[in-house]
Amino acid sequence: MPDLDADWAGLTPQQAIALQKKLAVDVVTEDRLGPISTVAGIDVGFEDQGRTARAAVVVLDRRTLAPLDYALARLPTRFPYVPGLLSFRECPVILKALEQLSQWPDLLLCDGQGIAHPRRLGIASHLGLLLDRPAIGVGKSRLLGTHDPVPDTRGAWVPLVDKGDTIGAVLRTRQGVKPLFVSPGHRISLETSIDMVMACLTRYRLPETTRWADGLASNRSPRWRLALEALKRPGART
């Protein structure tokens, strides 16, 4: 795992922006994937009025979308809330959660942006670079960019464009619901990112990766934690 204390300790927002610009040139937006048999949803929530960050990672079987492993971590929040710099606030606790996994995922789906970011380094790109792993940003809302209307058909999408660059896709995952904002994070193309998100869908707007991770990170309902804790019981599939 990367040594965040060495790289990020005491960074100001201005220094963090400079680091994003430096790192963004290393982001790869073409497919450099091995076989994808497991996918992971990643999400972060906050407790104690934002003083504690709570990260959830849930690993799913790529074919069945059944949960295989999960981890939950908490850390004191060390970076202020600054739009566009959320990866500096959230990556430390995500990395702590990832360390606890017994099964390392082949692909990361982050609740947030990939290159659909003012400096082309949203949390999925930043995390993908830190880990040298394929990653996708799956945003519930638009951070920036413009797009044409999305046809109201499951699987329809239109390009998300900023300053003449296609930075993602506005994807209709279910008829009659708001679209999602999908963008490559690292080591994956836009087209494959869309295919992977679609492959993780069931009958809901959000892919199963996001639904499991969000349910665990938000702590809104104990049912997510109870279902995942069953994985750790003797005789359960691991």
PDB file of C-alpha atoms in Angstrom:
ATOM      1  CA  MET A   1       0.000   0.000   0.000  1.00  0.00           C
ATOM      2  CA  PRO A   2       1.216   3.561  -0.673  1.00  0.00           C
ATOM      3  CA  ASP A   3       2.655   5.573   2.200  1.00  0.00           C
ATOM      4  CA  LEU A   4       0.143   8.399   2.429  1.00  0.00           C
ATOM      5  CA  ASP A   5       1.830  10.013   5.399  1.00  0.00           C
ATOM      6  CA  ALA A   6       4.967  10.532   3.342  1.00  0.00           C
ATOM      7  CA  ASP A   7       3.120  11.944   0.314  1.00  0.00           C
ATOM      8  CA  TRP A   8       0.203  13.876   1.761  1.00  0.00           C
ATOM      9  CA  ALA A   9       1.033  14.936   5.300  1.00  0.00           C
ATOM     10  CA  GLY A  10       0.237  18.605   5.771  1.00  0.00           C
ATOM     11  CA  LEU A  11      -0.781  19.355   2.188  1.00  0.00           C
ATOM     12  CA  THR A  12      -2.735  22.556   1.702  1.00  0.00           C
ATOM     13  CA  PRO A  13      -5.585  22.611  -0.831  1.00  0.00           C
ATOM     14  CA  GLN A  14      -3.334  24.549  -3.215  1.00  0.00           C
ATOM     15  CA  GLN A  15      -0.630  21.887  -2.924  1.00  0.00           C
ATOM     16  CA  ALA A  16      -3.215  19.156  -3.418  1.00  0.00           C
ATOM     17  CA  ILE A  17      -4.383  20.798  -6.650  1.00  0.00           C
ATOM     18  CA  ALA A  18      -0.788  20.957  -7.870  1.00  0.00           C
ATOM     19  CA  LEU A  19      -0.358  17.265  -7.063  1.00  0.00           C
ATOM     20  CA  GLN A  20      -3.528  16.385  -8.972  1.00  0.00           C
ATOM     21  CA  LYS A  21      -2.228  18.152 -12.065  1.00  0.00           C
ATOM     22  CA  LYS A  22       1.046  16.260 -11.777  1.00  0.00           C
ATOM     23  CA  LEU A  23      -0.587  12.856 -11.296  1.00  0.00           C
ATOM     24  CA  ALA A  24      -3.230  13.272 -13.995  1.00  0.00           C
ATOM     25  CA  VAL A  25      -0.693  12.854 -16.801  1.00  0.00           C
ATOM     26  CA  ASP A  26      -0.141   9.245 -15.676  1.00  0.00           C
ATOM     27  CA  VAL A  27      -3.809   8.221 -15.912  1.00  0.00           C
ATOM     28  CA  VAL A  28      -4.394   5.541 -18.566  1.00  0.00           C
ATOM     29  CA  THR A  29      -7.756   5.570 -20.345  1.00  0.00           C
ATOM     30  CA  GLU A  30      -7.321   2.472 -22.456  1.00  0.00           C
ATOM     31  CA  ASP A  31      -7.942  -1.134 -21.517  1.00  0.00           C
ATOM     32  CA  ARG A  32      -5.071  -2.633 -19.594  1.00  0.00           C
ATOM     33  CA  LEU A  33      -7.095  -5.328 -17.907  1.00  0.00           C
ATOM     34  CA  GLY A  34      -6.560  -8.913 -16.998  1.00  0.00           C
ATOM     35  CA  PRO A  35      -9.477 -11.309 -16.502  1.00  0.00           C
ATOM     36  CA  ILE A  36     -12.233  -9.687 -14.421  1.00  0.00           C
ATOM     37  CA  SER A  37     -13.715 -12.286 -12.094  1.00  0.00           C
ATOM     38  CA  THR A  38     -14.347  -9.989  -9.116  1.00  0.00           C
ATOM     39  CA  VAL A  39     -15.501  -6.377  -8.867  1.00  0.00           C
ATOM     40  CA  ALA A  40     -15.522  -4.124  -5.817  1.00  0.00           C
ATOM     41  CA  GLY A  41     -17.791  -1.281  -4.828  1.00  0.00           C
ATOM     42  CA  ILE A  42     -16.183   1.505  -2.808  1.00  0.00           C
ATOM     43  CA  ASP A  43     -17.960   4.232  -0.880  1.00  0.00           C
ATOM     44  CA  VAL A  44     -17.212   6.595   2.001  1.00  0.00           C
ATOM     45  CA  GLY A  45     -19.532   8.083   4.598  1.00  0.00           C
ATOM     46  CA  PHE A  46     -18.855  10.374   7.530  1.00  0.00           C
ATOM     47  CA  GLU A  47     -19.695  10.287  11.222  1.00  0.00           C
ATOM     48  CA  ASP A  48     -19.370  12.708  14.140  1.00  0.00           C
ATOM     49  CA  GLN A  49     -20.318  15.705  12.009  1.00  0.00           C
ATOM     50  CA  GLY A  50     -17.609  14.877   9.492  1.00  0.00           C
ATOM     51  CA  ARG A  51     -14.812  14.259  11.976  1.00  0.00           C
ATOM     52  CA  THR A  52     -14.648  10.520  11.232  1.00  0.00           C
ATOM     53  CA  ALA A  53     -14.485   8.967   7.762  1.00  0.00           C
ATOM     54  CA  ARG A  54     -16.081   5.553   7.279  1.00  0.00           C
ATOM     55  CA  ALA A  55     -15.074   3.538   4.185  1.00  0.00           C
ATOM     56  CA  ALA A  56     -16.750   0.410   2.888  1.00  0.00           C
ATOM     57  CA  VAL A  57     -15.420  -1.978   0.257  1.00  0.00           C
ATOM     58  CA  VAL A  58     -17.559  -4.887  -0.915  1.00  0.00           C
ATOM     59  CA  VAL A  59     -16.171  -7.494  -3.326  1.00  0.00           C
ATOM     60  CA  LEU A  60     -18.688  -9.195  -5.613  1.00  0.00           C
ATOM     61  CA  ASP A  61     -18.511 -12.123  -7.975  1.00  0.00           C
ATOM     62  CA  ARG A  62     -18.398 -10.609 -11.466  1.00  0.00           C
ATOM     63  CA  ARG A  63     -20.765 -13.218 -12.921  1.00  0.00           C
ATOM     64  CA  THR A  64     -23.372 -13.700 -10.168  1.00  0.00           C
ATOM     65  CA  LEU A  65     -22.971 -10.331  -8.372  1.00  0.00           C
ATOM     66  CA  ALA A  66     -23.027 -12.211  -5.080  1.00  0.00           C
ATOM     67  CA  PRO A  67     -20.920 -10.639  -2.285  1.00  0.00           C
ATOM     68  CA  LEU A  68     -17.715 -12.528  -1.544  1.00  0.00           C
ATOM     69  CA  ASP A  69     -15.840 -10.318   0.900  1.00  0.00           C
ATOM     70  CA  TYR A  70     -16.103  -6.935   2.558  1.00  0.00           C
ATOM     71  CA  ALA A  71     -14.213  -4.532   4.794  1.00  0.00           C
ATOM     72  CA  LEU A  72     -15.154  -1.495   6.826  1.00  0.00           C
ATOM     73  CA  ALA A  73     -12.700   1.051   8.221  1.00  0.00           C
ATOM     74  CA  ARG A  74     -12.804   4.289  10.154  1.00  0.00           C
ATOM     75  CA  LEU A  75     -10.194   7.036  10.454  1.00  0.00           C
ATOM     76  CA  PRO A  76     -10.161  10.615  11.715  1.00  0.00           C
ATOM     77  CA  THR A  77     -10.835  12.981   8.825  1.00  0.00           C
ATOM     78  CA  ARG A  78      -7.565  14.745   8.059  1.00  0.00           C
ATOM     79  CA  PHE A  79      -8.385  16.861   5.007  1.00  0.00           C
ATOM     80  CA  PRO A  80     -11.038  19.593   4.782  1.00  0.00           C
ATOM     81  CA  TYR A  81     -14.081  19.340   2.539  1.00  0.00           C
ATOM     82  CA  VAL A  82     -13.056  21.033  -0.711  1.00  0.00           C
ATOM     83  CA  PRO A  83     -14.998  20.289  -3.917  1.00  0.00           C
ATOM     84  CA  GLY A  84     -12.678  18.641  -6.418  1.00  0.00           C
ATOM     85  CA  LEU A  85     -10.301  17.407  -3.707  1.00  0.00           C
ATOM     86  CA  LEU A  86     -12.410  14.671  -2.155  1.00  0.00           C
ATOM     87  CA  SER A  87      -9.845  11.966  -2.893  1.00  0.00           C
ATOM     88  CA  PHE A  88      -7.459  13.545  -0.373  1.00  0.00           C
ATOM     89  CA  ARG A  89     -10.216  13.338   2.221  1.00  0.00           C
ATOM     90  CA  GLU A  90     -11.364   9.806   1.382  1.00  0.00           C
ATOM     91  CA  CYS A  91      -8.445   7.771   0.004  1.00  0.00           C
ATOM     92  CA  PRO A  92      -6.672   7.200   3.352  1.00  0.00           C
ATOM     93  CA  VAL A  93      -9.662   5.435   4.887  1.00  0.00           C
ATOM     94  CA  ILE A  94     -10.381   3.534   1.646  1.00  0.00           C
ATOM     95  CA  LEU A  95      -6.831   2.178   1.656  1.00  0.00           C
ATOM     96  CA  LYS A  96      -7.243   1.124   5.272  1.00  0.00           C
ATOM     97  CA  ALA A  97     -10.380  -0.823   4.338  1.00  0.00           C
ATOM     98  CA  LEU A  98      -8.692  -2.446   1.344  1.00  0.00           C
ATOM     99  CA  GLU A  99      -5.894  -3.709   3.577  1.00  0.00           C
ATOM    100  CA  GLN A 100      -8.440  -5.828   5.459  1.00  0.00           C
ATOM    101  CA  LEU A 101      -9.709  -7.751   2.443  1.00  0.00           C
ATOM    102  CA  SER A 102      -8.866 -11.413   2.112  1.00  0.00           C
ATOM    103  CA  GLN A 103      -9.836 -11.351  -1.566  1.00  0.00           C
ATOM    104  CA  TRP A 104      -8.325  -8.639  -3.760  1.00  0.00           C
ATOM    105  CA  PRO A 105     -10.747  -7.376  -6.488  1.00  0.00           C
ATOM    106  CA  ASP A 106      -9.871  -7.251 -10.164  1.00  0.00           C
ATOM    107  CA  LEU A 107     -11.749  -4.002 -10.797  1.00  0.00           C
ATOM    108  CA  LEU A 108     -12.730  -1.075  -8.553  1.00  0.00           C
ATOM    109  CA  LEU A 109     -15.998   0.834  -8.990  1.00  0.00           C
ATOM    110  CA  CYS A 110     -15.881   4.019  -6.937  1.00  0.00           C
ATOM    111  CA  ASP A 111     -18.809   6.145  -5.868  1.00  0.00           C
ATOM    112  CA  GLY A 112     -17.509   9.315  -7.497  1.00  0.00           C
ATOM    113  CA  GLN A 113     -15.702  10.500 -10.596  1.00  0.00           C
ATOM    114  CA  GLY A 114     -12.825   9.220 -12.675  1.00  0.00           C
ATOM    115  CA  ILE A 115     -11.514  11.640 -15.309  1.00  0.00           C
ATOM    116  CA  ALA A 116     -14.814  13.559 -15.252  1.00  0.00           C
ATOM    117  CA  HIS A 117     -13.093  16.069 -13.011  1.00  0.00           C
ATOM    118  CA  PRO A 118     -11.725  19.602 -13.506  1.00  0.00           C
ATOM    119  CA  ARG A 119      -8.136  18.294 -13.405  1.00  0.00           C
ATOM    120  CA  ARG A 120      -9.019  14.829 -14.769  1.00  0.00           C
ATOM    121  CA  LEU A 121      -8.230  13.183 -11.432  1.00  0.00           C
ATOM    122  CA  GLY A 122     -11.346  12.239  -9.531  1.00  0.00           C
ATOM    123  CA  ILE A 123     -11.252   9.671  -6.760  1.00  0.00           C
ATOM    124  CA  ALA A 124     -11.416   6.658  -9.104  1.00  0.00           C
ATOM    125  CA  SER A 125      -8.418   7.942 -11.066  1.00  0.00           C
ATOM    126  CA  HIS A 126      -6.474   8.848  -7.945  1.00  0.00           C
ATOM    127  CA  LEU A 127      -7.156   5.515  -6.280  1.00  0.00           C
ATOM    128  CA  GLY A 128      -6.419   3.596  -9.474  1.00  0.00           C
ATOM    129  CA  LEU A 129      -3.052   5.322  -9.777  1.00  0.00           C
ATOM    130  CA  LEU A 130      -2.169   4.740  -6.129  1.00  0.00           C
ATOM    131  CA  LEU A 131      -2.896   1.029  -6.437  1.00  0.00           C
ATOM    132  CA  ASP A 132      -2.054   0.557 -10.134  1.00  0.00           C
ATOM    133  CA  ARG A 133      -5.461  -1.108 -10.525  1.00  0.00           C
ATOM    134  CA  PRO A 134      -8.268  -0.699 -13.064  1.00  0.00           C
ATOM    135  CA  ALA A 135     -10.903   1.645 -11.664  1.00  0.00           C
ATOM    136  CA  ILE A 136     -14.160   3.275 -12.789  1.00  0.00           C
ATOM    137  CA  GLY A 137     -15.912   6.354 -11.477  1.00  0.00           C
ATOM    138  CA  VAL A 138     -19.663   5.907 -11.045  1.00  0.00           C
ATOM    139  CA  GLY A 139     -21.160   9.257 -10.060  1.00  0.00           C
ATOM    140  CA  LYS A 140     -24.761   9.828  -9.045  1.00  0.00           C
ATOM    141  CA  SER A 141     -24.531  13.466 -10.109  1.00  0.00           C
ATOM    142  CA  ARG A 142     -22.577  15.583 -12.584  1.00  0.00           C
ATOM    143  CA  LEU A 143     -19.454  17.365 -11.391  1.00  0.00           C
ATOM    144  CA  LEU A 144     -18.798  19.189 -14.663  1.00  0.00           C
ATOM    145  CA  GLY A 145     -19.292  18.890 -18.391  1.00  0.00           C
ATOM    146  CA  THR A 146     -22.205  19.154 -20.796  1.00  0.00           C
ATOM    147  CA  HIS A 147     -24.251  16.537 -22.600  1.00  0.00           C
ATOM    148  CA  ASP A 148     -27.215  16.003 -24.879  1.00  0.00           C
ATOM    149  CA  PRO A 149     -30.459  14.503 -23.555  1.00  0.00           C
ATOM    150  CA  VAL A 150     -30.174  10.794 -22.765  1.00  0.00           C
ATOM    151  CA  PRO A 151     -32.777   8.547 -24.441  1.00  0.00           C
ATOM    152  CA  ASP A 152     -35.102   6.975 -21.885  1.00  0.00           C
ATOM    153  CA  THR A 153     -33.967   3.460 -22.685  1.00  0.00           C
ATOM    154  CA  ARG A 154     -31.971   1.131 -20.446  1.00  0.00           C
ATOM    155  CA  GLY A 155     -28.358   1.122 -21.621  1.00  0.00           C
ATOM    156  CA  ALA A 156     -28.611   4.338 -23.663  1.00  0.00           C
ATOM    157  CA  TRP A 157     -25.842   6.851 -23.148  1.00  0.00           C
ATOM    158  CA  VAL A 158     -24.451  10.109 -24.483  1.00  0.00           C
ATOM    159  CA  PRO A 159     -20.946  11.569 -24.170  1.00  0.00           C
ATOM    160  CA  LEU A 160     -20.124  13.888 -21.290  1.00  0.00           C
ATOM    161  CA  VAL A 161     -17.921  16.645 -22.725  1.00  0.00           C
ATOM    162  CA  ASP A 162     -15.727  19.324 -21.161  1.00  0.00           C
ATOM    163  CA  LYS A 163     -13.590  21.770 -23.157  1.00  0.00           C
ATOM    164  CA  GLY A 164     -13.933  19.617 -26.246  1.00  0.00           C
ATOM    165  CA  ASP A 165     -12.837  16.417 -24.492  1.00  0.00           C
ATOM    166  CA  THR A 166     -15.089  13.424 -23.902  1.00  0.00           C
ATOM    167  CA  ILE A 167     -14.599  12.806 -20.194  1.00  0.00           C
ATOM    168  CA  GLY A 168     -17.306  10.243 -19.556  1.00  0.00           C
ATOM    169  CA  ALA A 169     -20.753   8.953 -20.367  1.00  0.00           C
ATOM    170  CA  VAL A 170     -24.195   9.876 -19.102  1.00  0.00           C
ATOM    171  CA  LEU A 171     -25.732   6.422 -18.817  1.00  0.00           C
ATOM    172  CA  ARG A 172     -29.390   5.480 -18.447  1.00  0.00           C
ATOM    173  CA  THR A 173     -29.314   2.377 -16.271  1.00  0.00           C
ATOM    174  CA  ARG A 174     -33.066   2.024 -15.953  1.00  0.00           C
ATOM    175  CA  GLN A 175     -35.994   3.507 -17.828  1.00  0.00           C
ATOM    176  CA  GLY A 176     -37.661   6.402 -16.067  1.00  0.00           C
ATOM    177  CA  VAL A 177     -34.835   7.164 -13.624  1.00  0.00           C
ATOM    178  CA  LYS A 178     -32.015   9.709 -13.570  1.00  0.00           C
ATOM    179  CA  PRO A 179     -28.866   8.641 -15.414  1.00  0.00           C
ATOM    180  CA  LEU A 180     -25.481   7.934 -13.864  1.00  0.00           C
ATOM    181  CA  PHE A 181     -22.203   9.641 -14.762  1.00  0.00           C
ATOM    182  CA  VAL A 182     -19.622   7.019 -15.686  1.00  0.00           C
ATOM    183  CA  SER A 183     -15.986   7.845 -16.401  1.00  0.00           C
ATOM    184  CA  PRO A 184     -12.758   5.873 -16.687  1.00  0.00           C
ATOM    185  CA  GLY A 185     -10.632   5.991 -13.583  1.00  0.00           C
ATOM    186  CA  HIS A 186      -7.454   4.234 -14.635  1.00  0.00           C
ATOM    187  CA  ARG A 187      -6.401   1.386 -16.970  1.00  0.00           C
ATOM    188  CA  ILE A 188      -9.813   1.145 -18.605  1.00  0.00           C
ATOM    189  CA  SER A 189     -11.550   2.732 -21.597  1.00  0.00           C
ATOM    190  CA  LEU A 190     -14.856   4.570 -21.565  1.00  0.00           C
ATOM    191  CA  GLU A 191     -16.563   1.856 -23.604  1.00  0.00           C
ATOM    192  CA  THR A 192     -15.411  -0.904 -21.262  1.00  0.00           C
ATOM    193  CA  SER A 193     -16.343   1.216 -18.248  1.00  0.00           C
ATOM    194  CA  ILE A 194     -19.908   1.432 -19.563  1.00  0.00           C
ATOM    195  CA  ASP A 195     -20.009  -2.304 -20.264  1.00  0.00           C
ATOM    196  CA  MET A 196     -18.786  -3.123 -16.760  1.00  0.00           C
ATOM    197  CA  VAL A 197     -21.303  -0.843 -15.072  1.00  0.00           C
ATOM    198  CA  MET A 198     -24.105  -2.359 -17.135  1.00  0.00           C
ATOM    199  CA  ALA A 199     -22.899  -5.849 -16.219  1.00  0.00           C
ATOM    200  CA  CYS A 200     -23.194  -4.940 -12.528  1.00  0.00           C
ATOM    201  CA  LEU A 201     -26.823  -3.836 -12.820  1.00  0.00           C
ATOM    202  CA  THR A 202     -29.915  -5.726 -11.747  1.00  0.00           C
ATOM    203  CA  ARG A 203     -33.278  -3.977 -11.542  1.00  0.00           C
ATOM    204  CA  TYR A 204     -32.078  -0.855  -9.755  1.00  0.00           C
ATOM    205  CA  ARG A 205     -30.668   2.455 -10.922  1.00  0.00           C
ATOM    206  CA  LEU A 206     -27.346   1.813  -9.172  1.00  0.00           C
ATOM    207  CA  PRO A 207     -25.012  -1.102  -9.908  1.00  0.00           C
ATOM    208  CA  GLU A 208     -24.831  -3.755  -7.207  1.00  0.00           C
ATOM    209  CA  THR A 209     -21.296  -2.675  -6.370  1.00  0.00           C
ATOM    210  CA  THR A 210     -22.514   0.788  -5.422  1.00  0.00           C
ATOM    211  CA  ARG A 211     -25.626  -0.482  -3.634  1.00  0.00           C
ATOM    212  CA  TRP A 212     -23.674  -2.803  -1.344  1.00  0.00           C
ATOM    213  CA  ALA A 213     -20.889  -0.325  -0.608  1.00  0.00           C
ATOM    214  CA  ASP A 214     -23.281   2.584  -0.061  1.00  0.00           C
ATOM    215  CA  GLY A 215     -25.460   0.530   2.254  1.00  0.00           C
ATOM    216  CA  LEU A 216     -22.477  -0.436   4.379  1.00  0.00           C
ATOM    217  CA  ALA A 217     -20.733   2.952   4.336  1.00  0.00           C
ATOM    218  CA  SER A 218     -23.847   4.980   5.139  1.00  0.00           C
ATOM    219  CA  ASN A 219     -24.892   2.727   8.043  1.00  0.00           C
ATOM    220  CA  ARG A 220     -28.535   3.644   7.357  1.00  0.00           C
ATOM    221  CA  SER A 221     -29.800   0.111   7.783  1.00  0.00           C
ATOM    222  CA  PRO A 222     -28.315  -2.883   9.616  1.00  0.00           C
ATOM    223  CA  ARG A 223     -29.470  -5.269   6.902  1.00  0.00           C
ATOM    224  CA  TRP A 224     -26.410  -4.629   4.726  1.00  0.00           C
ATOM    225  CA  ARG A 225     -23.997  -5.327   7.564  1.00  0.00           C
ATOM    226  CA  LEU A 226     -25.942  -8.387   8.731  1.00  0.00           C
ATOM    227  CA  ALA A 227     -25.995  -9.859   5.220  1.00  0.00           C
ATOM    228  CA  LEU A 228     -22.258  -9.336   4.810  1.00  0.00           C
ATOM    229  CA  GLU A 229     -21.401 -10.658   8.264  1.00  0.00           C
ATOM    230  CA  ALA A 230     -22.905 -13.965   7.166  1.00  0.00           C
ATOM    231  CA  LEU A 231     -19.919 -14.308   4.814  1.00  0.00           C
ATOM    232  CA  LYS A 232     -17.618 -14.623   7.829  1.00  0.00           C
ATOM    233  CA  ARG A 233     -19.545 -17.428   9.496  1.00  0.00           C
ATOM    234  CA  PRO A 234     -18.153 -20.962   9.424  1.00  0.00           C
ATOM    235  CA  GLY A 235     -19.229 -22.768   6.293  1.00  0.00           C
ATOM    236  CA  ALA A 236     -20.023 -19.563   4.399  1.00  0.00           C
ATOM    237  CA  ARG A 237     -18.516 -18.987   0.970  1.00  0.00           C
ATOM    238  CA  THR A 238     -15.346 -16.900   1.112  1.00  0.00           C
TER     239      THR A 238
END
